[in-house]
mmCIF file of C-alpha atoms and ligand atoms in Angstrom:
data_model
loop_
_atom_site.group_PDB
_atom_site.id
_atom_site.type_symbol
_atom_site.label_atom_id
_atom_site.label_comp_id
_atom_site.label_asym_id
_atom_site.label_seq_id
_atom_site.Cartn_x
_atom_site.Cartn_y
_atom_site.Cartn_z
ATOM 1 C CA UNK A 1 190.603 -37.705 85.075
ATOM 2 C CA UNK A 2 189.132 -34.640 83.384
ATOM 3 C CA UNK A 3 191.612 -34.818 80.488
ATOM 4 C CA UNK A 4 189.882 -34.601 77.091
ATOM 5 C CA UNK A 5 190.401 -38.034 75.599
ATOM 6 C CA UNK A 6 189.453 -40.040 72.563
ATOM 7 C CA UNK A 7 188.678 -43.664 73.400
ATOM 8 C CA UNK A 8 189.498 -46.305 70.818
ATOM 9 C CA UNK A 9 187.822 -49.567 71.803
ATOM 10 C CA UNK A 10 189.178 -52.796 70.309
ATOM 11 C CA UNK A 11 187.228 -56.037 70.144
ATOM 12 C CA UNK A 12 188.068 -59.170 72.149
ATOM 13 C CA UNK A 13 189.168 -60.076 75.677
ATOM 14 C CA UNK A 14 190.872 -63.043 77.309
ATOM 15 C CA UNK A 15 188.559 -62.708 80.373
ATOM 16 C CA UNK A 16 184.812 -62.532 81.027
ATOM 17 C CA UNK A 17 184.731 -61.020 84.544
ATOM 18 C CA UNK A 18 181.285 -62.450 85.278
ATOM 19 C CA UNK A 19 181.864 -62.117 89.031
ATOM 20 C CA UNK A 20 181.603 -58.292 89.215
ATOM 21 C CA UNK A 21 178.651 -57.175 91.340
ATOM 22 C CA UNK A 22 177.794 -60.777 92.303
ATOM 23 C CA UNK A 23 178.031 -62.614 95.617
ATOM 24 C CA UNK A 24 181.457 -64.252 95.798
ATOM 25 C CA UNK A 25 181.580 -67.474 93.807
ATOM 26 C CA UNK A 26 178.550 -66.635 91.647
ATOM 27 C CA UNK A 27 178.724 -65.592 88.012
ATOM 28 C CA UNK A 28 176.462 -63.054 86.316
ATOM 29 C CA UNK A 29 174.247 -64.342 83.503
ATOM 30 C CA UNK A 30 172.924 -60.872 82.630
ATOM 31 C CA UNK A 31 174.845 -60.528 79.348
ATOM 32 C CA UNK A 32 174.363 -64.220 78.486
ATOM 33 C CA UNK A 33 170.609 -63.688 78.594
ATOM 34 C CA UNK A 34 170.717 -60.959 75.930
ATOM 35 C CA UNK A 35 169.757 -62.339 72.537
ATOM 36 C CA UNK A 36 171.884 -60.728 69.790
ATOM 37 C CA UNK A 37 169.221 -61.268 67.106
ATOM 38 C CA UNK A 38 167.113 -58.554 68.735
ATOM 39 C CA UNK A 39 169.744 -55.847 68.165
ATOM 40 C CA UNK A 40 171.066 -54.195 65.022
ATOM 41 C CA UNK A 41 173.239 -51.493 66.629
ATOM 42 C CA UNK A 42 175.814 -51.590 69.429
ATOM 43 C CA UNK A 43 174.194 -48.528 71.039
ATOM 44 C CA UNK A 44 170.835 -50.305 71.325
ATOM 45 C CA UNK A 45 172.204 -53.157 73.453
ATOM 46 C CA UNK A 46 171.032 -53.223 77.079
ATOM 47 C CA UNK A 47 173.414 -51.977 79.755
ATOM 48 C CA UNK A 48 174.220 -54.468 82.488
ATOM 49 C CA UNK A 49 174.837 -53.844 86.185
ATOM 50 C CA UNK A 50 176.616 -57.134 86.975
ATOM 51 C CA UNK A 51 179.522 -58.809 85.203
ATOM 52 C CA UNK A 52 181.675 -56.944 82.688
ATOM 53 C CA UNK A 53 179.872 -53.775 81.575
ATOM 54 C CA UNK A 54 181.832 -53.858 78.284
ATOM 55 C CA UNK A 55 180.501 -57.295 77.268
ATOM 56 C CA UNK A 56 179.628 -56.116 73.761
ATOM 57 C CA UNK A 57 183.310 -55.417 73.091
ATOM 58 C CA UNK A 58 184.442 -59.021 73.562
ATOM 59 C CA UNK A 59 181.513 -61.463 73.500
ATOM 60 C CA UNK A 60 181.723 -63.136 70.044
ATOM 61 C CA UNK A 61 177.912 -63.173 69.833
ATOM 62 C CA UNK A 62 177.995 -59.383 69.403
ATOM 63 C CA UNK A 63 181.046 -59.156 67.146
ATOM 64 C CA UNK A 64 179.034 -58.183 64.064
ATOM 65 C CA UNK A 65 177.916 -54.985 65.836
ATOM 66 C CA UNK A 66 181.531 -53.714 65.919
ATOM 67 C CA UNK A 67 182.839 -52.469 62.582
ATOM 68 C CA UNK A 68 186.196 -53.621 61.169
ATOM 69 C CA UNK A 69 187.956 -50.372 60.241
ATOM 70 C CA UNK A 70 191.196 -49.560 58.432
ATOM 71 C CA UNK A 71 193.794 -47.316 60.101
ATOM 72 C CA UNK A 72 192.817 -44.630 57.609
ATOM 73 C CA UNK A 73 189.146 -44.830 58.592
ATOM 74 C CA UNK A 74 190.004 -44.735 62.312
ATOM 75 C CA UNK A 75 192.300 -41.707 61.876
ATOM 76 C CA UNK A 76 189.605 -39.883 59.868
ATOM 77 C CA UNK A 77 186.955 -40.667 62.484
ATOM 78 C CA UNK A 78 189.215 -39.373 65.257
ATOM 79 C CA UNK A 79 189.744 -36.107 63.344
ATOM 80 C CA UNK A 80 185.955 -35.693 63.173
ATOM 81 C CA UNK A 81 185.671 -36.148 66.932
ATOM 82 C CA UNK A 82 188.489 -33.779 67.945
ATOM 83 C CA UNK A 83 187.169 -30.265 68.654
ATOM 84 C CA UNK A 84 189.672 -28.581 66.301
ATOM 85 C CA UNK A 85 189.905 -31.576 63.940
ATOM 86 C CA UNK A 86 193.537 -32.099 64.870
ATOM 87 C CA UNK A 87 195.388 -33.285 67.989
ATOM 88 C CA UNK A 88 195.996 -30.603 70.614
ATOM 89 C CA UNK A 89 195.892 -31.463 74.320
ATOM 90 C CA UNK A 90 193.776 -34.615 73.892
ATOM 91 C CA UNK A 91 194.925 -38.073 74.916
ATOM 92 C CA UNK A 92 194.293 -41.260 72.998
ATOM 93 C CA UNK A 93 193.055 -44.024 75.293
ATOM 94 C CA UNK A 94 193.179 -47.474 73.699
ATOM 95 C CA UNK A 95 190.838 -49.765 75.558
ATOM 96 C CA UNK A 96 188.776 -52.873 75.022
ATOM 97 C CA UNK A 97 188.031 -55.644 75.720
ATOM 98 C CA UNK A 98 191.725 -56.218 76.158
ATOM 99 C CA UNK A 99 193.643 -53.909 73.812
ATOM 100 C CA UNK A 100 196.995 -55.746 74.069
ATOM 101 C CA UNK A 101 195.800 -58.959 72.432
ATOM 102 C CA UNK A 102 196.711 -59.433 68.740
ATOM 103 C CA UNK A 103 195.942 -55.753 68.098
ATOM 104 C CA UNK A 104 199.564 -54.988 69.053
ATOM 105 C CA UNK A 105 200.381 -55.819 65.427
ATOM 106 C CA UNK A 106 197.972 -53.162 64.129
ATOM 107 C CA UNK A 107 198.896 -50.157 66.300
ATOM 108 C CA UNK A 108 202.105 -49.055 64.516
ATOM 109 C CA UNK A 109 200.199 -48.603 61.266
ATOM 110 C CA UNK A 110 197.611 -46.441 63.015
ATOM 111 C CA UNK A 111 200.060 -44.477 65.177
ATOM 112 C CA UNK A 112 202.288 -43.761 62.135
ATOM 113 C CA UNK A 113 199.349 -42.365 60.179
ATOM 114 C CA UNK A 114 200.038 -38.718 59.184
ATOM 115 C CA UNK A 115 196.843 -37.574 60.942
ATOM 116 C CA UNK A 116 198.148 -39.022 64.222
ATOM 117 C CA UNK A 117 201.421 -37.093 64.092
ATOM 118 C CA UNK A 118 200.273 -34.463 66.638
ATOM 119 C CA UNK A 119 199.293 -37.079 69.230
ATOM 120 C CA UNK A 120 201.465 -36.742 72.335
ATOM 121 C CA UNK A 121 199.949 -39.029 74.983
ATOM 122 C CA UNK A 122 198.673 -42.588 74.652
ATOM 123 C CA UNK A 123 197.185 -44.754 77.400
ATOM 124 C CA UNK A 124 196.541 -48.482 77.096
ATOM 125 C CA UNK A 125 193.749 -49.576 79.438
ATOM 126 C CA UNK A 126 194.712 -53.177 79.995
ATOM 127 C CA UNK A 127 194.045 -56.039 82.393
ATOM 128 C CA UNK A 128 197.811 -56.541 82.680
ATOM 129 C CA UNK A 129 198.009 -60.110 81.415
ATOM 130 C CA UNK A 130 199.371 -59.622 77.911
ATOM 131 C CA UNK A 131 203.100 -59.561 77.243
ATOM 132 C CA UNK A 132 204.312 -57.015 74.736
ATOM 133 C CA UNK A 133 205.547 -58.616 71.537
ATOM 134 C CA UNK A 134 209.257 -57.850 70.906
ATOM 135 C CA UNK A 135 208.285 -55.882 67.777
ATOM 136 C CA UNK A 136 205.697 -53.748 69.564
ATOM 137 C CA UNK A 137 207.995 -53.191 72.527
ATOM 138 C CA UNK A 138 210.724 -51.913 70.169
ATOM 139 C CA UNK A 139 208.160 -49.723 68.456
ATOM 140 C CA UNK A 140 207.065 -48.113 71.751
ATOM 141 C CA UNK A 141 210.657 -47.746 72.956
ATOM 142 C CA UNK A 142 211.482 -45.380 70.086
ATOM 143 C CA UNK A 143 209.856 -42.501 72.015
ATOM 144 C CA UNK A 144 211.867 -43.165 75.150
ATOM 145 C CA UNK A 145 215.300 -43.040 73.525
ATOM 146 C CA UNK A 146 217.619 -40.206 74.609
ATOM 147 C CA UNK A 147 217.915 -37.487 71.987
ATOM 148 C CA UNK A 148 214.616 -38.150 70.171
ATOM 149 C CA UNK A 149 213.095 -34.882 69.027
ATOM 150 C CA UNK A 150 209.499 -36.053 69.413
ATOM 151 C CA UNK A 151 208.542 -37.661 72.683
ATOM 152 C CA UNK A 152 205.263 -39.507 72.993
ATOM 153 C CA UNK A 153 204.172 -40.351 76.541
ATOM 154 C CA UNK A 154 203.032 -43.949 76.945
ATOM 155 C CA UNK A 155 200.960 -45.013 79.954
ATOM 156 C CA UNK A 156 199.651 -48.445 80.903
ATOM 157 C CA UNK A 157 196.564 -48.165 83.089
ATOM 158 C CA UNK A 158 196.493 -51.685 84.510
ATOM 159 C CA UNK A 159 193.182 -52.817 85.955
ATOM 160 C CA UNK A 160 194.379 -56.094 87.440
ATOM 161 C CA UNK A 161 191.515 -58.462 88.142
ATOM 162 C CA UNK A 162 191.036 -59.644 91.734
ATOM 163 C CA UNK A 163 189.001 -62.783 92.593
ATOM 164 C CA UNK A 164 185.784 -60.660 92.825
ATOM 165 C CA UNK A 165 185.945 -60.513 89.009
ATOM 166 C CA UNK A 166 185.432 -64.280 88.844
ATOM 167 C CA UNK A 167 188.811 -64.774 87.129
ATOM 168 C CA UNK A 168 191.547 -67.054 88.499
ATOM 169 C CA UNK A 169 194.360 -65.410 90.488
ATOM 170 C CA UNK A 170 197.124 -67.268 88.653
ATOM 171 C CA UNK A 171 195.779 -66.075 85.288
ATOM 172 C CA UNK A 172 195.016 -62.511 86.358
ATOM 173 C CA UNK A 173 197.887 -61.413 88.627
ATOM 174 C CA UNK A 174 201.022 -61.537 86.467
ATOM 175 C CA UNK A 175 203.555 -59.136 88.002
ATOM 176 C CA UNK A 176 206.353 -59.831 85.517
ATOM 177 C CA UNK A 177 204.099 -58.764 82.626
ATOM 178 C CA UNK A 178 203.302 -55.433 84.270
ATOM 179 C CA UNK A 179 206.947 -54.833 85.240
ATOM 180 C CA UNK A 180 207.813 -55.112 81.557
ATOM 181 C CA UNK A 181 205.362 -52.300 80.737
ATOM 182 C CA UNK A 182 207.425 -50.044 83.011
ATOM 183 C CA UNK A 183 210.369 -50.496 80.644
ATOM 184 C CA UNK A 184 208.540 -48.648 77.859
ATOM 185 C CA UNK A 185 206.374 -46.147 79.708
ATOM 186 C CA UNK A 186 204.586 -45.320 82.943
ATOM 187 C CA UNK A 187 202.395 -48.000 84.496
ATOM 188 C CA UNK A 188 199.977 -47.813 87.378
ATOM 189 C CA UNK A 189 197.726 -50.417 88.979
ATOM 190 C CA UNK A 190 194.046 -49.938 89.665
ATOM 191 C CA UNK A 191 192.011 -52.305 91.838
ATOM 192 C CA UNK A 192 188.220 -52.294 91.908
ATOM 193 C CA UNK A 193 187.045 -52.629 95.520
ATOM 194 C CA UNK A 194 183.603 -53.580 96.826
ATOM 195 C CA UNK A 195 184.280 -55.396 100.106
ATOM 196 C CA UNK A 196 186.908 -55.841 102.823
ATOM 197 C CA UNK A 197 187.811 -59.147 101.217
ATOM 198 C CA UNK A 198 188.562 -57.324 97.954
ATOM 199 C CA UNK A 199 190.928 -54.996 99.804
ATOM 200 C CA UNK A 200 192.651 -57.951 101.470
ATOM 201 C CA UNK A 201 193.071 -59.504 98.001
ATOM 202 C CA UNK A 202 194.407 -56.192 96.665
ATOM 203 C CA UNK A 203 197.001 -56.078 99.453
ATOM 204 C CA UNK A 204 198.243 -59.573 98.507
ATOM 205 C CA UNK A 205 198.396 -58.586 94.851
ATOM 206 C CA UNK A 206 200.247 -55.326 95.595
ATOM 207 C CA UNK A 207 202.827 -57.304 97.622
ATOM 208 C CA UNK A 208 203.346 -59.665 94.663
ATOM 209 C CA UNK A 209 203.793 -56.784 92.188
ATOM 210 C CA UNK A 210 206.208 -54.963 94.507
ATOM 211 C CA UNK A 211 208.211 -58.168 95.063
ATOM 212 C CA UNK A 212 208.617 -58.461 91.299
ATOM 213 C CA UNK A 213 209.971 -54.884 91.170
ATOM 214 C CA UNK A 214 206.893 -52.889 90.196
ATOM 215 C CA UNK A 215 207.529 -49.218 91.028
ATOM 216 C CA UNK A 216 204.362 -47.453 89.855
ATOM 217 C CA UNK A 217 201.461 -45.952 91.768
ATOM 218 C CA UNK A 218 198.528 -48.019 93.031
ATOM 219 C CA UNK A 219 194.919 -46.810 92.937
ATOM 220 C CA UNK A 220 191.819 -48.142 94.652
ATOM 221 C CA UNK A 221 188.573 -47.570 92.784
ATOM 222 C CA UNK A 222 185.075 -48.177 94.160
ATOM 223 C CA UNK A 223 182.976 -50.732 92.319
ATOM 224 C CA UNK A 224 179.904 -49.274 90.618
ATOM 225 C CA UNK A 225 178.982 -48.759 86.991
ATOM 226 C CA UNK A 226 175.742 -47.156 88.194
ATOM 227 C CA UNK A 227 175.473 -44.262 90.638
ATOM 228 C CA UNK A 228 173.358 -46.084 93.254
ATOM 229 C CA UNK A 229 176.051 -48.763 93.707
ATOM 230 C CA UNK A 230 178.941 -46.363 93.345
ATOM 231 C CA UNK A 231 177.825 -43.923 96.054
ATOM 232 C CA UNK A 232 177.378 -46.811 98.496
ATOM 233 C CA UNK A 233 181.070 -47.416 98.876
ATOM 234 C CA UNK A 234 183.114 -44.572 97.350
ATOM 235 C CA UNK A 235 183.750 -42.906 100.745
ATOM 236 C CA UNK A 236 184.753 -46.237 102.321
ATOM 237 C CA UNK A 237 187.212 -46.939 99.520
ATOM 238 C CA UNK A 238 188.617 -43.387 99.713
ATOM 239 C CA UNK A 239 189.185 -43.878 103.462
ATOM 240 C CA UNK A 240 190.901 -47.209 102.814
ATOM 241 C CA UNK A 241 193.194 -45.594 100.268
ATOM 242 C CA UNK A 242 194.109 -42.749 102.640
ATOM 243 C CA UNK A 243 194.779 -45.093 105.565
ATOM 244 C CA UNK A 244 197.021 -47.326 103.506
ATOM 245 C CA UNK A 245 199.074 -44.774 101.591
ATOM 246 C CA UNK A 246 197.427 -45.620 98.270
ATOM 247 C CA UNK A 247 195.814 -43.427 95.633
ATOM 248 C CA UNK A 248 192.073 -43.154 95.119
ATOM 249 C CA UNK A 249 190.494 -43.228 91.687
ATOM 250 C CA UNK A 250 187.068 -41.722 91.271
ATOM 251 C CA UNK A 251 184.677 -42.799 88.494
ATOM 252 C CA UNK A 252 183.989 -39.377 87.050
ATOM 253 C CA UNK A 253 181.966 -40.816 84.175
ATOM 254 C CA UNK A 254 179.325 -42.262 86.516
ATOM 255 C CA UNK A 255 177.969 -38.989 87.982
ATOM 256 C CA UNK A 256 178.672 -37.106 84.737
ATOM 257 C CA UNK A 257 177.257 -39.451 82.115
ATOM 258 C CA UNK A 258 175.516 -42.201 84.135
ATOM 259 C CA UNK A 259 175.765 -45.703 82.713
ATOM 260 C CA UNK A 260 175.723 -45.068 78.971
ATOM 261 C CA UNK A 261 177.445 -46.596 75.971
ATOM 262 C CA UNK A 262 180.378 -44.491 74.863
ATOM 263 C CA UNK A 263 181.349 -43.475 78.416
HETATM 264 S S1 SF4 B 1 189.217 -57.681 81.517
HETATM 265 FE FE1 SF4 B 1 187.991 -55.807 81.298
HETATM 266 S S2 SF4 B 1 187.009 -55.960 79.266
HETATM 267 FE FE2 SF4 B 1 187.805 -58.004 79.793
HETATM 268 S S3 SF4 B 1 186.032 -59.018 80.671
HETATM 269 FE FE3 SF4 B 1 187.203 -58.122 82.384
HETATM 270 S S4 SF4 B 1 186.302 -56.091 82.744
HETATM 271 FE FE4 SF4 B 1 185.587 -56.821 80.737
#
């Protein structure tokens, strides 16, 4: 939090998370009711307050609003965004959708690009369900080998989806997948909490990850893409984290930028 970061958002997700912000068992239709023919630009799409707030980055109906870019074009765009037009202290956060789908095949080409050579820290924001391909795992391992003269830090920020997301437990809580991430970098878990039931679910999930050997930190984060919802339960979730020896994750972007595209 507070680290200057460039976010690279890939298209596609294996989930829909239509349960967020809804009474348990109900699915949001907010994004489904948006008609793509009315919109020419990603930035013009309506923001939603229930379901996945990143719907435009995975719903196939909006795919044409996301450009298909070469590694060269992405690297050039990143240089334009960076304040000194080169990597300094900034992190690269690769997010989605779900960034560890087939995109794993494309990252080496981008990360080997000469303009990315100064990049030192990379975070994958993932839902923790996608195994690393053997090729991509080997690629990431190169920076962890003893004696390498250039060490890139790799972090997996795993937002595992509890039943409040509307996704099925057996498809969302896959401890062995997340344990594998710890072989190539640092991994932490982050659970979005709205109710006591969510916390009870998080406790069950944490027990399953620990049983599988997961060693990383665990964060609780209050639900709330918009400030009115967020401020309702952030103190309660912080108290829960403190009482249970867990970490608390704020949502700095909500008070800073409100609910806007690009945040
Ligand atoms: S896993 Fe993330 S990007 Fe995918 S639908 Fe759920 S909240 Fe949205």
